[in-house]
XYZ file of C-alpha atoms in Angstrom:
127
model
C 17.158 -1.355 -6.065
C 20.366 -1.263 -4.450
C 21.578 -1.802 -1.215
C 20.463 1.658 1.080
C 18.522 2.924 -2.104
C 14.905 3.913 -1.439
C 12.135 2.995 -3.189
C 10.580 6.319 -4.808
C 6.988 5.327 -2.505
C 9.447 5.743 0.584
C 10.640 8.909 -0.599
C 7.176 10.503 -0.700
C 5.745 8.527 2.240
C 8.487 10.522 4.404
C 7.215 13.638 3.402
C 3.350 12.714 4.009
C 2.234 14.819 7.450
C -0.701 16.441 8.158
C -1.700 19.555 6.006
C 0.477 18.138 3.658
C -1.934 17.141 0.420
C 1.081 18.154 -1.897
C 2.821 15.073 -0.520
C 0.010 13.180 -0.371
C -0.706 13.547 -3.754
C 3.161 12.565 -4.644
C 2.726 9.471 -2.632
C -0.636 8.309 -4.424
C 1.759 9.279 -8.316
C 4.876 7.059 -6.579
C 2.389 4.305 -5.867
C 0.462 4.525 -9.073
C 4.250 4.655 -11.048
C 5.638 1.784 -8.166
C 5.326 -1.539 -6.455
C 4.596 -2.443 -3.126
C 5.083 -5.986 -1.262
C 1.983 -6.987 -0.279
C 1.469 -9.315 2.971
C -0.479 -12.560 2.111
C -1.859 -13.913 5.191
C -2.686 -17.156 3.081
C -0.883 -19.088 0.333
C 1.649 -18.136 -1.876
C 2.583 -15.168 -4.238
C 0.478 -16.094 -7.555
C -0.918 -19.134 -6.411
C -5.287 -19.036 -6.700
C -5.484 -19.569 -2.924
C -3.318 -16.215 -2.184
C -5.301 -13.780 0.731
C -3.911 -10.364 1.621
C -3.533 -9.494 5.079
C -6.295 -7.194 5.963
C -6.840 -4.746 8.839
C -9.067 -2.581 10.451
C -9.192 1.265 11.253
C -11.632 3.598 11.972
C -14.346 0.803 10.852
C -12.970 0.905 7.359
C -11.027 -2.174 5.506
C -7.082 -1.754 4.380
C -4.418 -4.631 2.724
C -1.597 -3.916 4.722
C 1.717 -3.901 2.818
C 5.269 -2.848 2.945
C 7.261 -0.262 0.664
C 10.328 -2.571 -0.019
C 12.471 -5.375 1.042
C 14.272 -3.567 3.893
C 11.140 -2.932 5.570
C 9.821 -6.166 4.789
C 12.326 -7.107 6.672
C 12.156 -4.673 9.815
C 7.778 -5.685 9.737
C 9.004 -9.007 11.167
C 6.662 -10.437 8.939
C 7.327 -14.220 8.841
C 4.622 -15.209 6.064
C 4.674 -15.024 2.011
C 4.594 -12.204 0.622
C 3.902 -10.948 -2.794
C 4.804 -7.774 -5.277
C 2.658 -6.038 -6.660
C 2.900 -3.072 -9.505
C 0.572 0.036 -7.487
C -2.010 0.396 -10.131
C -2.689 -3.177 -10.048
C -3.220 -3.496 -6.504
C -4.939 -0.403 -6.452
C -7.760 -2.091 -9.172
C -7.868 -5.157 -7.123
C -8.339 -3.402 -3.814
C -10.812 -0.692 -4.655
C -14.104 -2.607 -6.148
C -14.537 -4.051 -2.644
C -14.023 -0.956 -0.868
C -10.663 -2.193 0.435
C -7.203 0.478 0.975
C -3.898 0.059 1.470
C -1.985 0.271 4.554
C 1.773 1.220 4.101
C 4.248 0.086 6.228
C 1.822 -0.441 9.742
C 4.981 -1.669 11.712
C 6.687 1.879 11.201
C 6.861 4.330 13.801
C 3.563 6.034 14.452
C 1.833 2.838 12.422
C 2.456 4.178 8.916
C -0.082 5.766 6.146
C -3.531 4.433 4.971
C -4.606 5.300 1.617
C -8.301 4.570 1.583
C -10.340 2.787 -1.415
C -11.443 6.026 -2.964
C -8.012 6.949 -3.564
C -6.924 3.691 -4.771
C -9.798 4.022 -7.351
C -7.839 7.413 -8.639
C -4.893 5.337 -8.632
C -6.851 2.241 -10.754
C -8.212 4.965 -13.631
C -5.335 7.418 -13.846
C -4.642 10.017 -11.120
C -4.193 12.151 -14.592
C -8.380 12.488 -14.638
């Protein structure tokens, strides 16, 4: 991706508001078809020790991750990170009821897509 370029995720995660389940679904096809860069709270991309970063909201579990290297870089975050093709994050996340939290540091503290959409994500959003 170029300098300035957006990632197509960050395309459709501008257009996600309220109401708006047309962009929601075109969010959960540009994750399913993209990568994210997810935040390891512990050890190193690939390594057998590597732990997402997890969160809380509403009582429920999410990964938190970022969208692309600029806003890896405007997170602040100052640990490993790793990327990670959507689908397969989405398979590793849902079994243990876990979502994914995109870009938390954003104004407004970014989108959660819970586990029962990631599972959509895992078997084909096409079912």
């Amino acid at each position: 991706m170029s300098a300035g370029a957006e990632s197509g995720v960050e395309q459709m995660l501008r257009q996600v508001a309220p109401g708006r389940y047309d962009a929601y679904e075109a969010l959960l096809h540009a994750i399913a078809d993209g990568q994210v860069w997810m935040l390891l709270w512990h050890g190193q991309a690939g390594a057998p020790d590597a732990q997402y970063g997890n969160m809380e909201v509403d009582g429920l579990g999410y990964a938190p991750c970022v969208t692309s290297a600029p806003e890896l870089a405007a997170s602040g975050w100052n640990r490993a990170h790793e990327v990670v093709g959507g689908r397969a994050v989405a398979a590793s996340l849902f079994p243990d009821r876990w979502g994914l939290w995109l870009n938390p540091h954003a104004p407004g503290g970014g989108v959660g897509v819970p586990w029962l959409d990631l599972r959509r994500i895992a078997g084909g959003l096409e079912r």
